[in-house]
Amino acid sequence: MKIGIPRAFLYYKYHVLWETFFEELGIDYIVSPETNKDIIKRGEAHAMDESCLSSKIFTGHVDYLIDKCDYIFIPRVATFGSHKETVCSKFQAIYDVINNIYREKNLKILYYSIDILNKDTELKAFLKMGKFLGKKKVQVLKAYYIAKQAEKTAKMIEINNQNNLLNSDKLKILVVSHPYNIYDEYIGKPIINTLNELGCEAILACVVDEKKARDRAKKISGTLPWTFNKELVGAISLYKEKVDGIILVSSFPCGPDSLVNEMILRRLKGKPIINLILDGQEGTAGMETRLESFVDILNLQKEGGIHE
Amino acid sequence: MSKVKVNFPRFGSYNVAVRHIIVNGCGVDYVEAPPITKKTLEIGAKNSPDFVCTPFKYQLGGYIEAIEAGANTLIQVGGACRLNYYGEIHEQILKDLGYDVKFVNMANADFAKPLTFYEEFKKITPNLNIKKITSAVLLAVKMVEAIDKVEDYIRANVGFEKEEGSFDKLHRDFLEDLKEVNDKKELNLLTKLYMSKFKKLEVDKPKNPLRVGIVGEYYTIMDEYSNHYMEKELAKKGIVIERWMNVSNSIFHNYVKEIKQSIKHYAKYDMGATSMYTINKALDYAKEGFDGIIHVKSFGCTPEIDTMPVLQRISEDYKIPIIYFSFDTQTSDVGINTRIEAFYDMIMMRKEDKIK
């Protein structure tokens, strides 16, 4: 049996967990390639016109995997706790959305569902999935714990590496973006590359101690309901003093970001900040120009040319 | 301290029930926002984030117009989608614009602890009497049910009225008289009286009229300005309109378990916000042999976008036409009407073919 994992959405947050889990259970898997023009086109052809760019990309990756594996892996998340620990409803719906888009194809989907408000924890979700994969409970438990450990270690290394960047003398720019946007080869990576070419270090808000960030976010915005956005908002507060400027990156037309960015722009004072919207259109010239002028301003400011 | 003057965003015909809670439950003044106009949306859009959903913009515009009309205390609710975060951002924007108002945000309350709602209400006025507010809320719930009952009847018949505007006029009178109601008994009498008045209005209804069901996003489907008076446009063509989505059905009598069961061939999970209701009712209308379904939402409404692939499957399985409308600040009446016209022609021709 071979599992196909779409390289999109939650993959970027959970790939160590998933890949280790499957490896420990001896399950063969493939991951769809980095996003490219073909994948975007596939996504645009099958997803609803109005859905966000990131979900079109997800659909494109699923489309790529059809007929290349036995099961396509589409996990679902509804809540991480109370009504104040929710996610964009896209993550709640994605399993059924894909199932309906591709009904004709009769896709075989491997899935799990996390809905802590209804007592479906991550552990329970993985146990169920392990059972579906025909593995013994002890085996599944062991695989899950090893995978969790691997996830923790990987996160630690990531945070350490970023901490080293924070000591750099270069201009440091905090990039605030969901991992599935900023790590995406086609839509996010060009931003990091451009910043590097302009001589800056890109500090990623998504590389952060998530729990600490969530707790911090509660103090900034009391009713913010989305867990993934809380992590980013808290990260801004944790990294703010160590960076020279902030870039908010969102895919068009992201629901949660539409409001959360507004909150950030209105409440976080004292750092230059810009807002980039990714629409997946070809050409990066517009983005590059905006980044260049932003970096110019930051450089001037650092040299003492602009006083606030 | 100056007098407390409360506003809550306009929403369908429910203002009268909100007013009852504010005036008789909290014992403070109620300021109704002026009717929504193009200007409301302009003010709202100007001060809102670009790609937030349109209801946010309507409500922000409404708040500003209400403040200009004298309101000094604003209320917002929570919800299962972006609505859950509206309040905090509305409050921030109004503050940044320099408006000195009190903002009561029910999203602060916790569904698991009902008492926290009482705590929020207390922010409106510290002299809140728990008995008074409870009985006012209970009567407001009954008012909402009465409004919904009357409007269901209107939707089914207004398209066939003999005297143009007769239903509209009676509807307005009903809502006006509803303001004077003090208890359940009076409410029941008034509702009965108006239902019999409505039934006496002359209609010229064919035996087998066209029937269209409307499904979709909470605010846009219930706010007639937001949906460009779509129900009225349809009714004018002699169509029976059914809309399950209203406050009483979705909040007071919803049967989530049954709904999940009935749509399980199309959706394994709750897809968020009102998606289950949209799918469930579309399926019902399809099974009941309606002539068409209209799906309504504001631009970018994620839960409702995600119902669209499901609705497409229902449309294929039951051979029922479904038309999709998405409203934003740029939507023009002309575009909407042209599409309604085309949809009407299509379902009409299908019906004639069936009869042959």
XYZ file of C-alpha atoms in Angstrom:
664
model
C 0.000 0.000 0.000
C 1.281 3.436 -0.899
C 0.064 6.704 0.678
C 0.187 9.972 -1.234
C 0.713 13.086 0.871
C -0.226 16.429 -0.706
C 2.606 18.908 -0.155
C 0.268 21.684 0.936
C -1.673 23.084 3.918
C -1.005 21.104 7.102
C 1.885 19.180 5.517
C 4.225 22.043 6.331
C 3.225 22.027 9.983
C 3.029 18.290 10.539
C 5.258 16.592 7.990
C 7.780 15.312 10.532
C 4.957 13.815 12.598
C 3.276 12.223 9.594
C 6.375 10.945 7.845
C 7.897 9.463 11.009
C 4.582 7.830 11.900
C 4.268 6.166 8.499
C 7.939 5.160 8.471
C 7.693 3.606 11.938
C 4.715 1.566 10.772
C 6.545 0.519 7.631
C 4.046 2.230 5.375
C 5.200 3.366 1.985
C 4.389 6.965 1.052
C 5.124 9.571 -1.563
C 4.879 13.339 -1.219
C 3.691 15.396 -4.166
C 6.424 17.644 -5.634
C 7.011 21.276 -4.764
C 4.225 23.499 -6.058
C 4.756 24.432 -9.699
C 2.746 26.026 -12.454
C 1.144 22.738 -13.429
C -0.063 22.092 -9.876
C -1.499 25.594 -9.580
C -3.306 25.098 -12.898
C -4.758 21.785 -11.750
C -5.952 23.426 -8.544
C -7.519 26.349 -10.351
C -9.313 23.992 -12.709
C -10.930 21.926 -9.951
C -11.341 24.113 -6.866
C -14.150 26.656 -6.596
C -13.211 29.992 -8.166
C -13.678 31.948 -4.980
C -11.702 29.692 -2.670
C -8.363 30.936 -1.379
C -5.146 30.431 -3.319
C -3.801 28.047 -0.657
C -6.773 25.721 -0.985
C -6.467 25.803 -4.778
C -2.858 24.734 -4.333
C -3.962 21.926 -2.006
C -6.463 20.747 -4.613
C -3.716 20.854 -7.251
C -1.520 18.560 -5.148
C -4.387 16.116 -4.611
C -5.026 16.158 -8.346
C -1.365 15.373 -8.994
C -1.490 12.355 -6.653
C -4.550 10.730 -8.224
C -3.542 7.378 -9.786
C -0.020 7.644 -8.327
C -0.825 6.021 -4.958
C -3.427 3.833 -3.243
C -4.641 6.349 -0.701
C -4.456 10.122 -0.610
C -3.850 11.483 2.867
C -6.311 14.234 3.819
C -6.484 14.891 7.553
C -9.038 17.223 9.035
C -8.943 19.589 12.009
C -12.012 21.220 13.510
C -11.016 22.498 16.954
C -7.991 22.421 19.207
C -9.951 23.118 22.378
C -12.703 25.569 23.197
C -14.628 27.888 20.878
C -11.593 30.149 21.133
C -9.244 27.482 19.737
C -10.659 26.953 16.278
C -9.258 26.880 12.765
C -10.375 28.278 9.437
C -13.414 26.214 8.435
C -11.442 25.131 5.353
C -9.512 22.671 7.532
C -12.799 21.414 8.902
C -14.275 20.932 5.456
C -11.348 19.897 3.285
C -11.999 16.139 3.502
C -15.561 16.507 2.268
C -14.675 19.221 -0.234
C -12.131 16.976 -1.963
C -14.468 14.004 -1.796
C -17.190 15.967 -3.571
C -14.935 17.620 -6.128
C -13.567 14.217 -7.166
C -16.660 12.077 -6.624
C -16.402 10.610 -10.136
C -12.885 9.400 -9.389
C -14.000 7.513 -6.307
C -10.868 8.554 -4.436
C -9.551 6.400 -1.645
C -8.743 8.785 1.167
C -6.727 8.135 4.294
C -7.763 10.606 6.962
C -7.942 11.517 10.592
C -10.057 14.051 12.394
C -9.030 16.225 15.314
C -11.894 17.892 17.115
C -10.925 18.417 20.723
C -14.178 20.189 21.576
C -15.855 16.876 20.756
C -13.125 14.851 22.466
C -11.353 13.675 19.325
C -7.736 14.186 20.346
C -4.670 13.801 18.163
C -3.748 10.549 19.913
C -7.220 9.122 19.318
C -7.082 10.249 15.696
C -3.754 8.498 15.089
C -4.893 5.327 16.864
C -7.931 5.147 14.599
C -5.812 5.744 11.544
C -3.342 3.052 12.630
C -6.199 0.612 13.036
C -7.460 1.447 9.574
C -3.961 0.750 8.263
C -4.210 -2.722 9.812
C -1.611 -2.214 12.516
C -1.706 -3.413 16.104
C -2.536 -0.876 18.802
C 0.812 -1.268 20.609
C 2.635 -0.764 17.354
C 0.587 2.319 16.532
C 1.084 3.827 19.982
C 4.810 3.318 19.724
C 4.933 4.837 16.250
C 2.913 7.821 17.435
C 5.157 8.523 20.418
C 8.305 8.215 18.338
C 6.773 10.529 15.760
C 5.842 13.037 18.470
C 9.397 12.952 19.773
C 10.783 13.474 16.281
C 8.394 16.383 15.788
C 9.539 17.984 19.039
C 13.209 17.572 18.174
C 12.765 18.969 14.680
C 10.930 21.981 16.097
C 13.709 22.592 18.617
C 16.394 22.502 15.948
C 14.344 24.854 13.787
C 13.942 27.353 16.619
C 17.637 27.114 17.495
C 18.673 27.793 13.933
C 16.405 30.777 13.799
C 17.790 32.089 17.089
C 21.217 32.065 15.465
C 19.874 34.184 12.616
C 18.562 36.647 15.165
C 22.152 37.362 16.205
C 23.128 38.312 12.681
C 24.245 41.870 11.896
C 22.168 41.925 8.757
C 18.813 43.633 8.508
C 16.276 41.239 10.051
C 12.751 41.055 8.769
C 9.987 39.099 10.461
C 7.837 37.331 7.889
C 4.406 36.588 9.323
C 2.727 33.891 7.275
C 1.028 30.543 7.602
C 3.680 27.847 6.981
C 1.780 26.543 3.938
C 2.182 29.916 2.246
C 5.722 30.922 3.122
C 7.291 27.467 2.641
C 5.522 26.961 -0.668
C 8.078 26.923 -3.471
C 5.857 28.787 -5.918
C 4.179 31.468 -3.814
C 6.221 31.924 -0.601
C 9.840 31.006 -1.255
C 10.320 33.844 -3.772
C 9.717 36.275 -0.904
C 12.435 34.749 1.251
C 14.795 34.540 -1.723
C 14.233 38.184 -2.587
C 14.857 39.240 1.014
C 18.072 37.223 1.083
C 19.176 38.754 -2.210
C 18.567 42.177 -0.697
C 20.946 41.234 2.104
C 18.361 40.570 4.792
C 17.703 37.693 7.140
C 14.126 36.440 6.955
C 12.876 35.500 10.417
C 9.772 33.318 10.227
C 6.948 33.905 12.703
C 5.825 30.296 12.281
C 9.121 29.090 13.728
C 8.262 29.671 17.376
C 7.369 27.902 20.602
C 3.718 27.529 19.712
C 2.298 27.295 23.195
C 4.196 30.340 24.371
C 3.036 32.224 21.296
C -0.609 31.278 21.816
C -0.504 32.444 25.436
C 1.069 35.713 24.374
C -1.597 36.249 21.707
C -4.405 36.081 24.263
C -3.059 39.274 25.815
C -2.962 41.060 22.479
C -6.378 40.006 21.239
C -8.878 38.574 23.705
C -11.410 37.079 21.318
C -9.111 35.925 18.503
C -10.644 32.509 17.736
C -8.126 30.857 15.385
C -5.275 28.829 16.866
C -2.972 29.093 13.832
C -3.348 32.874 13.784
C -2.749 33.067 17.517
C 0.622 31.415 17.023
C 1.584 34.046 14.462
C 0.298 36.988 16.499
C 2.099 35.754 19.604
C 5.264 35.245 17.577
C 5.194 38.885 16.462
C 5.144 39.941 20.071
C 7.972 37.520 20.945
C 10.240 38.527 18.041
C 9.304 42.179 17.606
C 12.165 43.734 19.533
C 14.754 41.638 17.720
C 13.798 42.552 14.144
C 13.910 45.708 12.033
C 10.645 45.328 10.161
C 7.622 43.094 9.699
C 5.972 41.691 6.561
C 2.515 40.161 6.724
C 1.999 37.603 3.953
C -1.483 36.251 3.153
C -3.042 34.338 0.321
C -6.039 35.891 -1.394
C -8.712 36.041 0.055
C -7.818 34.370 3.366
C -10.754 34.696 5.788
C -8.966 34.712 9.141
C -6.068 36.860 7.861
C -8.502 39.460 6.506
C -9.372 40.413 10.091
C -6.235 39.402 11.975
C -3.944 41.481 9.736
C -6.187 44.468 10.389
C -5.824 43.906 14.132
C -2.033 43.617 13.832
C -1.739 46.765 11.728
C -3.816 48.721 14.226
C -2.299 47.439 17.461
C 1.355 46.688 16.912
C 3.048 50.045 16.944
C 6.697 50.936 16.706
C 7.880 48.730 13.850
C 7.618 49.375 10.132
C 5.158 46.894 8.684
C 3.822 45.992 5.242
C 1.182 43.619 3.986
C 1.685 41.341 0.940
C -1.191 39.493 -0.686
C -0.347 36.402 -2.714
C -2.660 35.842 -5.650
C -0.706 33.217 -7.598
C -0.537 35.367 -10.688
C 2.581 34.996 -12.743
C 5.479 37.358 -12.306
C 7.163 38.464 -9.101
C 8.168 41.944 -10.256
C 5.514 43.728 -8.192
C 6.441 41.842 -5.052
C 10.151 42.487 -5.604
C 9.617 46.221 -6.028
C 7.645 46.452 -2.810
C 10.227 44.458 -0.891
C 13.061 46.556 -2.317
C 11.500 49.832 -1.253
C 10.632 48.420 2.165
C 14.204 47.259 2.692
C 15.484 50.662 1.486
C 13.407 52.403 4.129
C 14.586 50.006 6.843
C 18.207 50.558 5.838
C 17.792 54.320 5.979
C 16.186 54.033 9.359
C 18.953 51.807 10.664
C 21.541 54.300 9.535
C 19.681 56.943 11.470
C 18.325 58.670 8.374
C 14.703 58.512 9.440
C 13.603 59.340 12.942
C 10.256 58.259 14.200
C -23.561 59.757 33.436
C -25.409 60.285 30.217
C -28.294 58.066 29.248
C -27.449 54.650 27.812
C -28.551 54.429 24.169
C -28.033 51.036 22.646
C -27.703 49.903 19.050
C -27.447 46.424 17.633
C -26.780 45.876 13.895
C -29.899 45.700 11.741
C -30.664 42.157 10.812
C -33.665 41.100 8.753
C -36.892 42.114 10.505
C -35.610 41.173 13.929
C -34.865 44.725 15.125
C -38.183 44.768 16.939
C -37.182 41.730 19.047
C -33.786 43.263 19.829
C -35.505 46.480 20.778
C -37.698 44.582 23.222
C -34.646 43.097 24.988
C -32.941 46.477 25.217
C -35.941 48.553 26.274
C -37.926 46.131 28.430
C -35.153 43.755 29.479
C -32.318 46.195 30.180
C -34.473 49.244 30.820
C -32.400 51.530 28.590
C -32.991 53.389 25.320
C -32.736 51.705 21.963
C -31.415 53.469 18.884
C -32.372 51.842 15.640
C -29.812 52.342 12.887
C -31.293 54.109 9.855
C -32.295 51.752 7.011
C -29.296 50.423 5.104
C -28.453 52.434 2.003
C -25.625 52.599 -0.481
C -24.025 55.122 1.831
C -24.027 52.660 4.734
C -22.010 50.245 2.663
C -19.696 53.005 1.427
C -18.868 54.176 4.958
C -18.428 50.577 6.070
C -16.225 49.565 3.158
C -14.057 52.669 3.439
C -13.107 51.813 7.005
C -12.934 48.003 6.718
C -10.168 45.655 5.616
C -10.404 45.051 1.871
C -11.272 41.401 1.632
C -13.263 40.865 4.769
C -16.761 39.490 4.097
C -19.427 42.071 3.211
C -21.577 41.706 6.369
C -18.641 43.141 8.336
C -18.736 46.219 6.135
C -22.518 46.635 6.342
C -22.422 46.353 10.114
C -19.537 48.790 10.522
C -21.371 51.317 8.345
C -24.506 50.661 10.385
C -22.700 51.300 13.673
C -21.359 54.614 12.431
C -24.809 55.701 11.251
C -26.284 54.601 14.581
C -23.687 56.629 16.507
C -24.572 59.628 14.383
C -28.214 58.959 15.299
C -27.324 59.116 19.004
C -26.234 55.619 20.037
C -23.476 55.437 22.656
C -23.472 51.707 23.414
C -23.022 49.104 20.693
C -23.594 45.360 20.864
C -22.013 42.627 18.748
C -22.542 38.872 18.945
C -20.236 35.934 18.401
C -20.617 33.190 15.819
C -19.189 30.084 14.235
C -17.100 31.810 11.561
C -15.361 35.142 11.064
C -18.363 36.667 12.860
C -16.746 35.451 16.074
C -14.012 38.051 15.572
C -16.124 40.880 14.127
C -16.739 42.557 17.486
C -13.155 43.097 18.541
C -12.194 44.534 15.149
C -15.326 46.687 14.869
C -14.552 48.076 18.312
C -10.927 48.785 17.390
C -11.815 50.529 14.132
C -14.465 52.702 15.807
C -12.003 53.612 18.554
C -9.330 54.517 16.002
C -11.892 56.673 14.198
C -12.292 58.592 17.434
C -15.784 57.462 18.443
C -16.194 57.394 22.190
C -18.682 54.564 22.647
C -19.112 51.563 24.890
C -18.794 48.289 23.030
C -20.413 45.147 24.423
C -19.040 42.080 22.709
C -20.870 38.811 23.324
C -17.892 36.947 21.827
C -16.332 37.471 25.258
C -18.910 35.116 26.755
C -18.414 31.389 26.912
C -21.111 29.017 25.644
C -20.090 26.474 28.264
C -20.894 29.021 30.990
C -24.255 30.707 30.324
C -23.732 33.074 33.240
C -20.974 34.807 31.286
C -23.680 36.109 28.920
C -25.391 37.715 31.894
C -22.060 39.303 32.795
C -21.836 40.742 29.277
C -25.397 42.079 29.451
C -24.480 43.754 32.726
C -21.967 45.846 30.825
C -24.916 47.465 29.033
C -26.308 48.619 32.338
C -25.139 47.715 35.840
C -28.717 47.883 37.120
C -29.623 44.766 35.199
C -32.438 42.770 36.765
C -31.981 39.077 36.026
C -35.714 38.359 36.132
C -36.531 41.214 33.778
C -33.817 40.376 31.276
C -34.704 36.666 31.277
C -38.367 37.277 30.632
C -37.541 39.859 27.948
C -35.228 37.427 26.174
C -37.863 34.687 26.324
C -40.514 36.967 24.832
C -38.026 38.149 22.179
C -37.498 34.521 21.173
C -41.264 34.150 20.744
C -41.352 37.381 18.735
C -38.684 36.024 16.418
C -40.727 32.870 15.935
C -43.800 34.934 15.123
C -41.868 37.065 12.629
C -40.505 33.950 10.944
C -43.937 32.350 10.761
C -45.460 35.422 9.143
C -42.576 35.777 6.697
C -42.780 32.120 5.643
C -46.383 32.778 4.651
C -45.427 35.956 2.816
C -42.710 34.198 0.791
C -45.140 31.535 -0.329
C -47.851 33.969 -1.417
C -46.588 37.462 -2.123
C -45.800 36.576 -5.726
C -49.481 36.053 -6.411
C -51.033 39.038 -4.639
C -53.890 40.648 -6.529
C -53.216 44.082 -5.152
C -49.614 45.078 -5.558
C -47.954 45.915 -2.272
C -50.729 44.479 -0.098
C -48.452 41.963 1.620
C -45.689 44.494 2.144
C -48.023 46.958 3.782
C -49.510 44.400 6.135
C -46.016 43.139 6.978
C -44.937 46.641 7.961
C -48.059 47.108 10.094
C -47.385 43.811 11.830
C -43.812 44.768 12.716
C -45.002 48.163 13.950
C -47.686 46.647 16.193
C -45.230 44.079 17.470
C -43.399 46.907 19.238
C -46.384 47.373 21.556
C -46.493 43.756 22.719
C -45.791 43.237 26.437
C -46.321 39.551 27.062
C -46.821 36.178 25.449
C -50.591 36.410 25.495
C -50.597 39.694 23.604
C -48.070 38.306 21.178
C -50.186 35.242 20.420
C -53.290 37.347 19.892
C -51.460 39.745 17.596
C -49.892 36.960 15.560
C -53.245 35.218 15.157
C -54.894 38.457 14.132
C -52.260 39.183 11.494
C -52.136 35.636 10.189
C -55.874 35.793 9.558
C -55.438 39.203 7.918
C -52.719 37.790 5.681
C -54.906 34.837 4.745
C -57.670 37.222 3.765
C -55.421 39.056 1.314
C -56.496 38.046 -2.143
C -54.084 35.961 -4.158
C -54.254 34.499 -7.610
C -52.188 31.376 -7.194
C -52.039 28.773 -9.960
C -52.473 25.144 -9.001
C -48.906 24.204 -9.705
C -46.676 27.265 -9.389
C -42.903 27.382 -9.761
C -41.151 26.703 -6.490
C -37.651 27.872 -5.631
C -35.704 27.218 -2.431
C -33.097 29.662 -1.158
C -30.070 28.479 0.807
C -26.837 30.094 1.920
C -24.919 32.315 4.262
C -26.600 33.595 7.390
C -26.474 37.352 7.040
C -26.727 37.845 3.309
C -29.661 35.463 2.954
C -31.656 37.226 5.684
C -30.740 40.826 4.968
C -32.755 41.919 1.966
C -30.551 44.902 1.184
C -27.478 42.648 1.092
C -29.117 40.225 -1.322
C -30.546 43.021 -3.466
C -34.152 42.171 -2.574
C -33.769 38.865 -4.340
C -36.852 37.290 -2.795
C -39.002 40.177 -3.976
C -37.537 40.028 -7.477
C -38.314 36.321 -7.666
C -41.776 36.680 -6.207
C -42.681 39.279 -8.836
C -42.290 36.538 -11.421
C -44.921 34.425 -9.699
C -42.696 32.034 -7.818
C -43.303 30.371 -4.472
C -40.191 30.918 -2.385
C -39.094 28.787 0.483
C -36.320 29.645 2.862
C -35.691 27.502 5.907
C -32.780 29.610 7.064
C -34.019 32.067 9.644
C -33.246 32.687 13.292
C -35.903 30.375 14.749
C -34.967 27.396 12.605
C -31.215 27.778 12.831
C -30.912 28.699 16.505
C -34.039 27.655 18.375
C -35.099 24.472 16.621
C -32.174 22.953 14.877
C -31.689 19.223 14.849
C -28.004 18.788 14.234
C -28.000 15.027 14.706
C -30.836 14.462 12.252
C -29.260 16.846 9.766
C -25.914 15.055 9.937
C -27.690 11.772 9.308
C -29.674 13.051 6.363
C -26.672 14.532 4.530
C -24.168 11.783 5.297
C -23.946 10.639 1.674
C -22.620 14.071 0.797
C -20.696 15.159 3.884
C -19.069 12.985 6.485
C -18.251 15.921 8.766
C -19.612 19.262 9.822
C -17.990 21.573 7.280
C -18.299 24.636 9.470
C -20.707 27.489 10.251
C -23.990 27.138 8.320
C -22.692 24.620 5.771
C -24.696 21.682 7.142
C -27.944 23.633 6.959
C -27.235 24.746 3.423
C -26.533 21.203 2.257
C -29.437 19.728 4.187
C -32.013 22.147 2.863
C -30.714 21.976 -0.703
C -31.119 18.214 -0.475
C -34.641 18.570 0.921
C -35.666 20.980 -1.833
C -34.183 18.619 -4.409
C -36.048 15.625 -2.992
C -39.289 17.581 -2.747
C -39.136 18.349 -6.455
C -38.575 22.092 -6.308
C -37.956 23.731 -9.681
C -34.673 25.308 -8.655
C -32.365 26.322 -5.848
C -30.607 29.627 -5.269
C -27.406 29.744 -3.264
C -26.589 33.093 -1.691
C -23.447 34.255 0.097
C -21.111 37.177 0.537
C -17.872 37.121 -1.420
C -15.194 34.932 0.152
C -17.470 33.212 2.691
C -15.369 30.077 3.196
C -17.940 27.716 4.745
C -20.421 28.504 1.994
C -17.810 28.256 -0.787
C -17.078 24.787 0.554
C -20.710 23.746 0.230
C -20.635 24.510 -3.501
C -18.963 21.269 -4.685
C -21.559 19.419 -2.588
C -24.442 21.404 -4.053
C -23.120 20.611 -7.526
C -23.372 16.884 -6.752
C -26.912 17.301 -5.404
C -27.779 19.194 -8.562
C -26.466 16.310 -10.704
C -28.112 13.582 -8.647
C -31.552 15.147 -8.545
C -31.382 16.998 -11.861
C -32.255 20.262 -10.165
C -30.807 23.581 -11.388
C -28.831 25.557 -8.815
C -27.663 29.108 -9.350
C -24.907 30.661 -7.225
C -24.811 34.308 -6.152
C -21.902 35.982 -4.420
C -22.369 39.523 -3.148
C -19.715 42.128 -2.535
C -19.531 45.902 -2.477
C -19.314 46.034 -6.275
C -22.355 43.899 -7.025
C -24.851 45.675 -9.275
C -28.602 45.221 -9.454
C -28.400 44.854 -13.215
C -26.060 41.876 -13.078
C -28.195 40.162 -10.450
C -31.450 40.761 -12.282
C -30.090 39.510 -15.594
C -29.007 36.265 -14.001
C -32.298 35.846 -12.148
C -34.100 36.467 -15.429
C -32.085 33.766 -17.190
C -32.590 31.360 -14.312
C -36.310 32.005 -14.350
C -36.543 31.370 -18.103
C -34.657 28.123 -17.668
C -36.743 26.677 -14.839
C -39.912 27.824 -16.610
C -38.971 25.991 -19.798
C -38.053 22.886 -17.836
C -41.431 22.957 -16.143
C -43.272 23.343 -19.455
C -41.295 20.427 -20.876
C -42.249 18.274 -17.915
C -45.935 19.093 -18.330
C -45.787 18.129 -22.000
